[in-house]
PDB file of C-alpha atoms in Angstrom:
ATOM      1  CA  UNK A   1       0.062   0.101  -0.067  1.00 92.00           C
ATOM      2  CA  UNK A   2       1.391   3.456  -0.976  1.00 93.00           C
ATOM      3  CA  UNK A   3       0.186   6.909  -0.513  1.00 96.00           C
ATOM      4  CA  UNK A   4       1.481   9.913  -1.747  1.00 96.00           C
ATOM      5  CA  UNK A   5       0.627  13.519  -0.772  1.00 98.00           C
ATOM      6  CA  UNK A   6       2.391  16.651  -2.218  1.00 97.00           C
ATOM      7  CA  UNK A   7       1.927  20.285  -2.689  1.00 97.00           C
ATOM      8  CA  UNK A   8       3.739  22.307  -5.339  1.00 96.00           C
ATOM      9  CA  UNK A   9       4.281  25.885  -6.452  1.00 97.00           C
ATOM     10  CA  UNK A  10       5.924  27.638  -9.685  1.00 95.00           C
ATOM     11  CA  UNK A  11       6.674  31.343 -10.411  1.00 95.00           C
ATOM     12  CA  UNK A  12       7.829  33.388 -13.374  1.00 93.00           C
ATOM     13  CA  UNK A  13       9.022  36.960 -12.610  1.00 92.00           C
ATOM     14  CA  UNK A  14      10.114  39.469 -15.187  1.00 91.00           C
ATOM     15  CA  UNK A  15      12.968  41.705 -14.182  1.00 90.00           C
ATOM     16  CA  UNK A  16      11.876  45.156 -15.456  1.00 86.00           C
ATOM     17  CA  UNK A  17      15.224  46.855 -14.914  1.00 85.00           C
ATOM     18  CA  UNK A  18      16.903  44.461 -17.459  1.00 90.00           C
ATOM     19  CA  UNK A  19      14.935  43.868 -20.747  1.00 91.00           C
ATOM     20  CA  UNK A  20      14.758  40.079 -21.326  1.00 92.00           C
ATOM     21  CA  UNK A  21      15.822  39.021 -17.887  1.00 96.00           C
ATOM     22  CA  UNK A  22      13.535  37.021 -15.908  1.00 96.00           C
ATOM     23  CA  UNK A  23      13.583  34.751 -12.581  1.00 96.00           C
ATOM     24  CA  UNK A  24      12.046  31.367 -12.729  1.00 96.00           C
ATOM     25  CA  UNK A  25      11.496  29.250  -9.627  1.00 96.00           C
ATOM     26  CA  UNK A  26       9.326  26.359  -8.211  1.00 97.00           C
ATOM     27  CA  UNK A  27       9.107  24.173  -5.139  1.00 98.00           C
ATOM     28  CA  UNK A  28       7.606  20.988  -4.554  1.00 98.00           C
ATOM     29  CA  UNK A  29       7.119  18.862  -1.228  1.00 98.00           C
ATOM     30  CA  UNK A  30       6.204  15.181  -1.332  1.00 98.00           C
ATOM     31  CA  UNK A  31       5.315  12.770   1.476  1.00 98.00           C
ATOM     32  CA  UNK A  32       5.140   9.210   0.842  1.00 97.00           C
ATOM     33  CA  UNK A  33       3.683   6.302   3.146  1.00 97.00           C
ATOM     34  CA  UNK A  34       4.373   2.825   2.410  1.00 95.00           C
ATOM     35  CA  UNK A  35       3.244  -0.285   4.036  1.00 94.00           C
ATOM     36  CA  UNK A  36       4.563  -3.786   2.755  1.00 90.00           C
ATOM     37  CA  UNK A  37       3.889  -7.490   3.466  1.00 86.00           C
ATOM     38  CA  UNK A  38       6.206 -10.156   2.036  1.00 83.00           C
ATOM     39  CA  UNK A  39       4.707 -13.591   2.056  1.00 79.00           C
ATOM     40  CA  UNK A  40       6.738 -15.028  -0.836  1.00 71.00           C
ATOM     41  CA  UNK A  41       6.982 -18.736  -0.244  1.00 70.00           C
ATOM     42  CA  UNK A  42      10.862 -18.624  -0.957  1.00 66.00           C
ATOM     43  CA  UNK A  43      11.467 -16.251   1.970  1.00 63.00           C
ATOM     44  CA  UNK A  44      13.875 -17.832   4.285  1.00 61.00           C
ATOM     45  CA  UNK A  45      12.553 -15.999   7.479  1.00 61.00           C
ATOM     46  CA  UNK A  46       9.079 -16.516   6.359  1.00 64.00           C
ATOM     47  CA  UNK A  47       6.655 -13.361   5.925  1.00 71.00           C
ATOM     48  CA  UNK A  48       7.822 -10.010   6.644  1.00 80.00           C
ATOM     49  CA  UNK A  49       6.041  -6.468   7.160  1.00 86.00           C
ATOM     50  CA  UNK A  50       7.495  -2.962   6.806  1.00 90.00           C
ATOM     51  CA  UNK A  51       6.053   0.435   7.212  1.00 94.00           C
ATOM     52  CA  UNK A  52       7.942   3.490   6.328  1.00 95.00           C
ATOM     53  CA  UNK A  53       7.194   7.271   5.791  1.00 97.00           C
ATOM     54  CA  UNK A  54       9.577   9.615   3.816  1.00 97.00           C
ATOM     55  CA  UNK A  55       9.409  12.849   2.410  1.00 97.00           C
ATOM     56  CA  UNK A  56      11.505  14.897   0.008  1.00 98.00           C
ATOM     57  CA  UNK A  57      11.721  18.646  -1.467  1.00 97.00           C
ATOM     58  CA  UNK A  58      12.418  19.646  -5.094  1.00 98.00           C
ATOM     59  CA  UNK A  59      13.549  23.308  -5.572  1.00 97.00           C
ATOM     60  CA  UNK A  60      14.631  25.170  -8.537  1.00 96.00           C
ATOM     61  CA  UNK A  61      15.591  28.402  -9.266  1.00 97.00           C
ATOM     62  CA  UNK A  62      16.941  29.975 -12.626  1.00 97.00           C
ATOM     63  CA  UNK A  63      17.773  33.398 -14.416  1.00 97.00           C
ATOM     64  CA  UNK A  64      16.892  33.362 -17.884  1.00 96.00           C
ATOM     65  CA  UNK A  65      18.307  36.170 -20.186  1.00 97.00           C
ATOM     66  CA  UNK A  66      17.080  36.646 -23.666  1.00 95.00           C
ATOM     67  CA  UNK A  67      19.886  39.399 -25.031  1.00 93.00           C
ATOM     68  CA  UNK A  68      18.358  39.108 -28.765  1.00 89.00           C
ATOM     69  CA  UNK A  69      16.348  37.602 -31.326  1.00 90.00           C
ATOM     70  CA  UNK A  70      16.848  33.643 -30.838  1.00 92.00           C
ATOM     71  CA  UNK A  71      19.545  34.183 -28.221  1.00 95.00           C
ATOM     72  CA  UNK A  72      19.076  33.303 -24.861  1.00 97.00           C
ATOM     73  CA  UNK A  73      21.357  32.005 -21.938  1.00 98.00           C
ATOM     74  CA  UNK A  74      20.454  30.835 -18.334  1.00 98.00           C
ATOM     75  CA  UNK A  75      22.047  29.734 -14.967  1.00 98.00           C
ATOM     76  CA  UNK A  76      20.035  27.177 -12.871  1.00 98.00           C
ATOM     77  CA  UNK A  77      20.194  25.508  -9.570  1.00 98.00           C
ATOM     78  CA  UNK A  78      17.795  22.775  -8.850  1.00 97.00           C
ATOM     79  CA  UNK A  79      17.281  19.994  -6.048  1.00 98.00           C
ATOM     80  CA  UNK A  80      15.357  16.781  -7.502  1.00 98.00           C
ATOM     81  CA  UNK A  81      14.300  13.625  -6.232  1.00 98.00           C
ATOM     82  CA  UNK A  82      13.058  10.091  -7.115  1.00 97.00           C
ATOM     83  CA  UNK A  83      10.964   7.855  -4.896  1.00 97.00           C
ATOM     84  CA  UNK A  84      11.498   4.079  -5.484  1.00 95.00           C
ATOM     85  CA  UNK A  85       9.214   2.029  -7.894  1.00 93.00           C
ATOM     86  CA  UNK A  86       7.335  -0.571  -6.014  1.00 91.00           C
ATOM     87  CA  UNK A  87       9.177  -3.356  -7.529  1.00 90.00           C
ATOM     88  CA  UNK A  88      12.544  -1.806  -6.484  1.00 93.00           C
ATOM     89  CA  UNK A  89      11.642  -2.999  -3.101  1.00 91.00           C
ATOM     90  CA  UNK A  90      12.266  -6.595  -4.327  1.00 88.00           C
ATOM     91  CA  UNK A  91      15.334  -8.259  -5.714  1.00 85.00           C
ATOM     92  CA  UNK A  92      16.767 -11.566  -6.409  1.00 83.00           C
ATOM     93  CA  UNK A  93      19.314 -13.754  -4.666  1.00 79.00           C
ATOM     94  CA  UNK A  94      21.875 -14.465  -6.859  1.00 75.00           C
ATOM     95  CA  UNK A  95      22.609 -17.916  -5.471  1.00 76.00           C
ATOM     96  CA  UNK A  96      19.072 -19.115  -5.496  1.00 77.00           C
ATOM     97  CA  UNK A  97      17.259 -16.688  -8.020  1.00 76.00           C
ATOM     98  CA  UNK A  98      14.476 -16.454  -5.569  1.00 80.00           C
ATOM     99  CA  UNK A  99      12.722 -13.158  -4.871  1.00 81.00           C
ATOM    100  CA  UNK A 100      14.006 -11.100  -1.864  1.00 82.00           C
ATOM    101  CA  UNK A 101      12.568  -8.251  -0.089  1.00 85.00           C
ATOM    102  CA  UNK A 102      15.294  -5.744   0.404  1.00 84.00           C
ATOM    103  CA  UNK A 103      13.064  -3.305   2.465  1.00 87.00           C
ATOM    104  CA  UNK A 104      11.508   0.117   1.706  1.00 93.00           C
ATOM    105  CA  UNK A 105      14.177   2.461   0.041  1.00 95.00           C
ATOM    106  CA  UNK A 106      14.593   6.136   0.675  1.00 96.00           C
ATOM    107  CA  UNK A 107      14.116   8.616  -2.071  1.00 97.00           C
ATOM    108  CA  UNK A 108      17.338   9.767  -3.846  1.00 97.00           C
ATOM    109  CA  UNK A 109      18.006  13.443  -3.669  1.00 98.00           C
ATOM    110  CA  UNK A 110      20.158  15.401  -6.550  1.00 98.00           C
ATOM    111  CA  UNK A 111      21.643  18.835  -6.164  1.00 98.00           C
ATOM    112  CA  UNK A 112      22.661  20.143  -9.714  1.00 98.00           C
ATOM    113  CA  UNK A 113      24.304  23.472 -10.893  1.00 98.00           C
ATOM    114  CA  UNK A 114      23.911  24.434 -14.542  1.00 98.00           C
ATOM    115  CA  UNK A 115      24.464  26.929 -17.159  1.00 98.00           C
ATOM    116  CA  UNK A 116      23.837  27.134 -20.819  1.00 98.00           C
ATOM    117  CA  UNK A 117      22.378  28.821 -23.746  1.00 98.00           C
ATOM    118  CA  UNK A 118      19.940  28.287 -26.990  1.00 97.00           C
ATOM    119  CA  UNK A 119      20.793  29.938 -30.120  1.00 97.00           C
ATOM    120  CA  UNK A 120      19.425  30.770 -33.611  1.00 95.00           C
ATOM    121  CA  UNK A 121      22.063  31.571 -36.175  1.00 90.00           C
ATOM    122  CA  UNK A 122      21.092  31.836 -39.536  1.00 87.00           C
ATOM    123  CA  UNK A 123      19.971  28.503 -40.967  1.00 89.00           C
ATOM    124  CA  UNK A 124      21.601  26.567 -37.694  1.00 95.00           C
ATOM    125  CA  UNK A 125      20.301  26.119 -34.114  1.00 97.00           C
ATOM    126  CA  UNK A 126      22.751  25.453 -31.133  1.00 97.00           C
ATOM    127  CA  UNK A 127      22.120  24.604 -27.622  1.00 98.00           C
ATOM    128  CA  UNK A 128      24.284  23.747 -24.999  1.00 98.00           C
ATOM    129  CA  UNK A 129      25.006  23.499 -21.179  1.00 98.00           C
ATOM    130  CA  UNK A 130      27.401  22.732 -18.428  1.00 98.00           C
ATOM    131  CA  UNK A 131      26.311  20.988 -15.352  1.00 98.00           C
ATOM    132  CA  UNK A 132      27.458  19.310 -11.960  1.00 98.00           C
ATOM    133  CA  UNK A 133      25.323  17.278  -9.531  1.00 98.00           C
ATOM    134  CA  UNK A 134      25.490  15.421  -6.378  1.00 97.00           C
ATOM    135  CA  UNK A 135      23.220  12.685  -5.577  1.00 97.00           C
ATOM    136  CA  UNK A 136      22.504  11.060  -2.224  1.00 96.00           C
ATOM    137  CA  UNK A 137      20.988   7.782  -1.591  1.00 96.00           C
ATOM    138  CA  UNK A 138      20.848   6.911  -5.277  1.00 96.00           C
ATOM    139  CA  UNK A 139      18.714   3.737  -5.748  1.00 96.00           C
ATOM    140  CA  UNK A 140      20.632   1.369  -7.862  1.00 93.00           C
ATOM    141  CA  UNK A 141      20.878  -2.516  -8.199  1.00 89.00           C
ATOM    142  CA  UNK A 142      23.631  -4.058  -5.965  1.00 89.00           C
ATOM    143  CA  UNK A 143      24.955  -7.279  -8.229  1.00 85.00           C
ATOM    144  CA  UNK A 144      26.821  -8.851  -5.238  1.00 82.00           C
ATOM    145  CA  UNK A 145      23.598  -9.235  -3.085  1.00 83.00           C
ATOM    146  CA  UNK A 146      21.012  -9.323  -5.703  1.00 85.00           C
ATOM    147  CA  UNK A 147      18.967  -6.450  -3.828  1.00 88.00           C
ATOM    148  CA  UNK A 148      18.076  -2.819  -4.805  1.00 92.00           C
ATOM    149  CA  UNK A 149      20.056  -0.465  -2.498  1.00 93.00           C
ATOM    150  CA  UNK A 150      20.409   3.151  -1.631  1.00 95.00           C
ATOM    151  CA  UNK A 151      24.135   3.675  -2.352  1.00 93.00           C
ATOM    152  CA  UNK A 152      26.348   4.511   0.806  1.00 86.00           C
ATOM    153  CA  UNK A 153      28.476   7.075  -1.128  1.00 87.00           C
ATOM    154  CA  UNK A 154      27.309  10.183  -2.861  1.00 95.00           C
ATOM    155  CA  UNK A 155      27.887  10.201  -6.724  1.00 97.00           C
ATOM    156  CA  UNK A 156      29.152  13.224  -8.758  1.00 98.00           C
ATOM    157  CA  UNK A 157      28.197  13.710 -12.246  1.00 98.00           C
ATOM    158  CA  UNK A 158      29.986  16.564 -14.216  1.00 98.00           C
ATOM    159  CA  UNK A 159      29.423  17.070 -17.813  1.00 98.00           C
ATOM    160  CA  UNK A 160      28.557  18.904 -21.010  1.00 98.00           C
ATOM    161  CA  UNK A 161      25.857  18.570 -23.185  1.00 98.00           C
ATOM    162  CA  UNK A 162      25.041  19.759 -26.697  1.00 98.00           C
ATOM    163  CA  UNK A 163      22.781  19.831 -29.724  1.00 98.00           C
ATOM    164  CA  UNK A 164      22.850  21.382 -33.156  1.00 98.00           C
ATOM    165  CA  UNK A 165      20.981  21.317 -36.263  1.00 97.00           C
ATOM    166  CA  UNK A 166      21.370  23.070 -39.667  1.00 97.00           C
ATOM    167  CA  UNK A 167      19.374  23.338 -42.697  1.00 95.00           C
ATOM    168  CA  UNK A 168      21.927  22.446 -45.464  1.00 94.00           C
ATOM    169  CA  UNK A 169      19.251  22.914 -48.252  1.00 94.00           C
ATOM    170  CA  UNK A 170      15.598  23.652 -48.239  1.00 92.00           C
ATOM    171  CA  UNK A 171      14.869  19.666 -47.805  1.00 96.00           C
ATOM    172  CA  UNK A 172      17.751  18.457 -46.121  1.00 97.00           C
ATOM    173  CA  UNK A 173      18.553  18.969 -42.464  1.00 97.00           C
ATOM    174  CA  UNK A 174      21.703  17.658 -40.489  1.00 98.00           C
ATOM    175  CA  UNK A 175      21.985  17.543 -36.684  1.00 98.00           C
ATOM    176  CA  UNK A 176      24.422  16.163 -34.037  1.00 98.00           C
ATOM    177  CA  UNK A 177      24.810  16.292 -30.417  1.00 98.00           C
ATOM    178  CA  UNK A 178      26.314  14.490 -27.468  1.00 98.00           C
ATOM    179  CA  UNK A 179      27.120  14.358 -23.868  1.00 98.00           C
ATOM    180  CA  UNK A 180      30.503  14.371 -22.110  1.00 98.00           C
ATOM    181  CA  UNK A 181      30.042  13.058 -18.388  1.00 97.00           C
ATOM    182  CA  UNK A 182      32.341  12.094 -15.624  1.00 97.00           C
ATOM    183  CA  UNK A 183      30.369   9.991 -12.904  1.00 97.00           C
ATOM    184  CA  UNK A 184      32.279   9.191  -9.803  1.00 97.00           C
ATOM    185  CA  UNK A 185      31.515   8.028  -5.918  1.00 96.00           C
ATOM    186  CA  UNK A 186      32.863  10.928  -3.970  1.00 94.00           C
ATOM    187  CA  UNK A 187      32.791   9.502  -0.608  1.00 85.00           C
ATOM    188  CA  UNK A 188      34.625   6.899   1.797  1.00 82.00           C
ATOM    189  CA  UNK A 189      37.020   4.260   0.475  1.00 87.00           C
ATOM    190  CA  UNK A 190      35.334   4.390  -2.978  1.00 92.00           C
ATOM    191  CA  UNK A 191      35.841   7.941  -3.683  1.00 94.00           C
ATOM    192  CA  UNK A 192      37.115   8.574  -7.281  1.00 94.00           C
ATOM    193  CA  UNK A 193      35.611   5.152  -8.550  1.00 95.00           C
ATOM    194  CA  UNK A 194      33.691   5.309 -11.841  1.00 96.00           C
ATOM    195  CA  UNK A 195      29.908   4.655 -11.494  1.00 96.00           C
ATOM    196  CA  UNK A 196      28.591   1.570 -13.314  1.00 95.00           C
ATOM    197  CA  UNK A 197      26.532   1.799 -16.569  1.00 95.00           C
ATOM    198  CA  UNK A 198      27.486   5.529 -17.029  1.00 96.00           C
ATOM    199  CA  UNK A 199      29.548   5.976 -20.210  1.00 97.00           C
ATOM    200  CA  UNK A 200      31.903   9.062 -20.218  1.00 97.00           C
ATOM    201  CA  UNK A 201      30.763   9.908 -24.094  1.00 98.00           C
ATOM    202  CA  UNK A 202      27.695   9.650 -26.089  1.00 98.00           C
ATOM    203  CA  UNK A 203      27.345  11.184 -29.619  1.00 98.00           C
ATOM    204  CA  UNK A 204      24.910  11.199 -32.466  1.00 98.00           C
ATOM    205  CA  UNK A 205      24.489  12.318 -35.825  1.00 98.00           C
ATOM    206  CA  UNK A 206      21.324  12.730 -37.606  1.00 98.00           C
ATOM    207  CA  UNK A 207      20.300  13.618 -41.196  1.00 98.00           C
ATOM    208  CA  UNK A 208      16.658  14.004 -42.630  1.00 97.00           C
ATOM    209  CA  UNK A 209      15.591  14.580 -46.323  1.00 98.00           C
ATOM    210  CA  UNK A 210      12.140  15.813 -47.138  1.00 96.00           C
ATOM    211  CA  UNK A 211      11.228  14.581 -50.799  1.00 96.00           C
ATOM    212  CA  UNK A 212       8.128  16.426 -50.757  1.00 94.00           C
ATOM    213  CA  UNK A 213       5.356  17.137 -48.308  1.00 91.00           C
ATOM    214  CA  UNK A 214       4.242  13.663 -48.050  1.00 94.00           C
ATOM    215  CA  UNK A 215       7.637  11.457 -48.153  1.00 96.00           C
ATOM    216  CA  UNK A 216      10.764  11.944 -45.953  1.00 97.00           C
ATOM    217  CA  UNK A 217      13.824   9.568 -44.939  1.00 98.00           C
ATOM    218  CA  UNK A 218      16.538   9.844 -42.411  1.00 98.00           C
ATOM    219  CA  UNK A 219      19.182   8.257 -40.585  1.00 98.00           C
ATOM    220  CA  UNK A 220      20.751   8.176 -36.944  1.00 98.00           C
ATOM    221  CA  UNK A 221      24.086   7.148 -35.924  1.00 98.00           C
ATOM    222  CA  UNK A 222      24.947   6.745 -32.080  1.00 97.00           C
ATOM    223  CA  UNK A 223      28.293   6.178 -30.482  1.00 98.00           C
ATOM    224  CA  UNK A 224      28.443   5.200 -26.726  1.00 97.00           C
ATOM    225  CA  UNK A 225      31.750   4.833 -25.081  1.00 98.00           C
ATOM    226  CA  UNK A 226      33.089   1.789 -23.019  1.00 97.00           C
ATOM    227  CA  UNK A 227      31.764   1.752 -19.435  1.00 97.00           C
ATOM    228  CA  UNK A 228      32.016   0.163 -16.125  1.00 97.00           C
ATOM    229  CA  UNK A 229      29.864  -3.042 -15.679  1.00 96.00           C
ATOM    230  CA  UNK A 230      27.291  -2.665 -12.821  1.00 94.00           C
ATOM    231  CA  UNK A 231      29.183  -4.117  -9.997  1.00 93.00           C
ATOM    232  CA  UNK A 232      30.234  -3.632  -6.221  1.00 91.00           C
ATOM    233  CA  UNK A 233      32.388  -0.156  -6.324  1.00 92.00           C
ATOM    234  CA  UNK A 234      35.099  -1.728  -4.156  1.00 91.00           C
ATOM    235  CA  UNK A 235      36.165  -3.934  -7.068  1.00 93.00           C
ATOM    236  CA  UNK A 236      35.165  -1.920 -10.026  1.00 94.00           C
ATOM    237  CA  UNK A 237      38.709  -0.851 -10.884  1.00 93.00           C
ATOM    238  CA  UNK A 238      39.860  -4.094 -11.252  1.00 94.00           C
ATOM    239  CA  UNK A 239      37.225  -5.249 -13.695  1.00 96.00           C
ATOM    240  CA  UNK A 240      37.035  -5.183 -17.602  1.00 96.00           C
ATOM    241  CA  UNK A 241      34.552  -2.579 -19.243  1.00 96.00           C
ATOM    242  CA  UNK A 242      31.649  -3.185 -21.436  1.00 96.00           C
ATOM    243  CA  UNK A 243      32.954  -2.326 -24.884  1.00 96.00           C
ATOM    244  CA  UNK A 244      32.092   0.790 -26.789  1.00 97.00           C
ATOM    245  CA  UNK A 245      29.856   0.339 -29.727  1.00 96.00           C
ATOM    246  CA  UNK A 246      28.249   2.137 -32.895  1.00 96.00           C
ATOM    247  CA  UNK A 247      24.634   1.571 -34.050  1.00 95.00           C
ATOM    248  CA  UNK A 248      22.946   3.240 -36.835  1.00 97.00           C
ATOM    249  CA  UNK A 249      18.944   3.298 -37.598  1.00 97.00           C
ATOM    250  CA  UNK A 250      17.097   4.419 -40.702  1.00 98.00           C
ATOM    251  CA  UNK A 251      13.779   5.302 -41.433  1.00 98.00           C
ATOM    252  CA  UNK A 252      11.154   6.348 -44.101  1.00 98.00           C
ATOM    253  CA  UNK A 253       7.846   8.096 -43.526  1.00 97.00           C
ATOM    254  CA  UNK A 254       4.718   9.032 -45.479  1.00 96.00           C
ATOM    255  CA  UNK A 255       1.894  11.438 -44.129  1.00 93.00           C
ATOM    256  CA  UNK A 256      -0.996  12.398 -46.356  1.00 91.00           C
ATOM    257  CA  UNK A 257      -4.111  13.899 -44.935  1.00 89.00           C
ATOM    258  CA  UNK A 258      -5.032  11.836 -42.208  1.00 92.00           C
ATOM    259  CA  UNK A 259      -2.633   9.137 -42.871  1.00 93.00           C
ATOM    260  CA  UNK A 260       0.867   8.915 -40.997  1.00 95.00           C
ATOM    261  CA  UNK A 261       2.865   5.852 -41.840  1.00 97.00           C
ATOM    262  CA  UNK A 262       6.542   4.903 -41.124  1.00 97.00           C
ATOM    263  CA  UNK A 263       9.248   2.272 -41.606  1.00 98.00           C
ATOM    264  CA  UNK A 264      12.172   2.109 -39.017  1.00 98.00           C
ATOM    265  CA  UNK A 265      14.980  -0.366 -39.461  1.00 98.00           C
ATOM    266  CA  UNK A 266      16.900  -0.527 -36.299  1.00 96.00           C
ATOM    267  CA  UNK A 267      20.730  -1.464 -35.936  1.00 96.00           C
ATOM    268  CA  UNK A 268      21.014  -1.753 -39.685  1.00 95.00           C
ATOM    269  CA  UNK A 269      24.700  -3.000 -39.440  1.00 91.00           C
ATOM    270  CA  UNK A 270      23.489  -6.098 -37.457  1.00 92.00           C
ATOM    271  CA  UNK A 271      26.074  -5.254 -34.954  1.00 90.00           C
ATOM    272  CA  UNK A 272      26.291  -7.361 -31.756  1.00 90.00           C
ATOM    273  CA  UNK A 273      26.995  -5.276 -28.746  1.00 93.00           C
ATOM    274  CA  UNK A 274      25.915  -5.093 -25.163  1.00 92.00           C
ATOM    275  CA  UNK A 275      23.896  -2.161 -23.871  1.00 90.00           C
ATOM    276  CA  UNK A 276      23.953  -3.103 -20.148  1.00 92.00           C
ATOM    277  CA  UNK A 277      25.828  -5.648 -18.057  1.00 94.00           C
ATOM    278  CA  UNK A 278      26.988  -6.538 -14.415  1.00 93.00           C
ATOM    279  CA  UNK A 279      29.588  -8.636 -12.377  1.00 93.00           C
ATOM    280  CA  UNK A 280      28.717 -10.678  -9.292  1.00 86.00           C
ATOM    281  CA  UNK A 281      31.230 -13.144  -7.358  1.00 84.00           C
ATOM    282  CA  UNK A 282      28.704 -15.743  -8.110  1.00 81.00           C
ATOM    283  CA  UNK A 283      28.060 -15.408 -11.765  1.00 81.00           C
ATOM    284  CA  UNK A 284      31.045 -13.594 -13.008  1.00 91.00           C
ATOM    285  CA  UNK A 285      30.365 -11.079 -16.046  1.00 93.00           C
ATOM    286  CA  UNK A 286      27.029 -11.049 -17.578  1.00 90.00           C
ATOM    287  CA  UNK A 287      25.643  -8.622 -20.279  1.00 90.00           C
ATOM    288  CA  UNK A 288      22.345  -8.218 -22.129  1.00 89.00           C
ATOM    289  CA  UNK A 289      22.951  -7.849 -25.701  1.00 90.00           C
ATOM    290  CA  UNK A 290      21.065  -5.836 -28.142  1.00 90.00           C
ATOM    291  CA  UNK A 291      18.659  -7.108 -30.761  1.00 89.00           C
ATOM    292  CA  UNK A 292      19.915  -7.782 -34.249  1.00 91.00           C
ATOM    293  CA  UNK A 293      18.619  -5.919 -37.269  1.00 96.00           C
ATOM    294  CA  UNK A 294      14.919  -5.229 -36.600  1.00 96.00           C
ATOM    295  CA  UNK A 295      12.196  -3.910 -38.635  1.00 97.00           C
ATOM    296  CA  UNK A 296       9.146  -1.807 -37.478  1.00 97.00           C
ATOM    297  CA  UNK A 297       6.270  -0.592 -39.342  1.00 97.00           C
ATOM    298  CA  UNK A 298       3.678   1.738 -38.003  1.00 97.00           C
ATOM    299  CA  UNK A 299       0.213   3.254 -39.296  1.00 96.00           C
ATOM    300  CA  UNK A 300      -2.008   5.758 -37.815  1.00 95.00           C
ATOM    301  CA  UNK A 301      -5.157   7.340 -39.229  1.00 96.00           C
ATOM    302  CA  UNK A 302      -6.458  10.674 -37.379  1.00 93.00           C
ATOM    303  CA  UNK A 303     -10.348  10.814 -37.559  1.00 93.00           C
TER     304      UNK A 303
END
C-alpha cells in the first residue's frame, strides 16, 4: 500500500530593469507512506512486514536572459528527487534466483548546478549546457547481493551537453549532439571510483531529407563509449569494461491527409553489442546484448 501527498508552486518573475531577464522558480514537497507485506514462499525468514514514511523537497531557481532575437542564456540551481518504484523494494538472491524483499528504500536526492544557452544562427540552431550534480541515496541494483539499495556514497556527475541542427538545403537537415560526462563516487573508501553503466561519452549524428510534403527519410548514428559493468564499487577498478559501440538506424515516413505511416530499420549493420551488464562473485560477468537488425512498421489514421 502506497500513499503520496504533495504540494507545489511555480513562479515566473520578469526583471523590469533589465530587458529580457526573468527569474523562474518552483517548489514541491512530497510525503510518501508505504506499507508492505512480503509473504513469498521463498522467503527464508517467512513473511515480513515493513512500514515507512519518507518526505522529499524539489526546488529550482533560474535566471533566463534573452539578449537578442533567438539568443538565450541561463544559470540554474535545482534539487530533485526520485522515490523508488514499488518493484524496487524486491530483488533476487544471486545464488538461488528467488525473490528477496530488500526493504523500503529512501528517495534519492540530487542537487545540480548548470549554465547554458540556446541560439538561432542563420540556418542553424545550437543549444549547450555545462552541469555538475551530487546525488545522495541513489537507488541502484547491487549485483553482489541481488537487492536494490540506496548507495552508501554520494555520486558526482560533471559534464557538458550539446545539440545542433542546420538546414543544409531547403529539403535536407543535418543534426548532431552528445554528452561528455564523468560519474564518480565521492565519499568513503570508494571515492573517485567510476559509476557502473555510465559511459563518459555519447555522440549522435542525424540527417533528414524531405522529398516532398508527404515523403521523408532519415538516418541516426549513435556512439556510446566503453563503460563500467554494474558491480560492487570496491572492485570496479579491477574489472573489465563493457566495450564501446556504434549503432545506426534508418527510417522512411509517409504522411498524407489523415494517414501517417513509418518504416524503421534498427541496427542496420546487425552489430552485436551489449547495452548493459554487470559482475557478481557468483555468476562473474554477464551482459544483455541488443537485438539484431529489426524492422518496425507503424500506421496511424487520425479521425
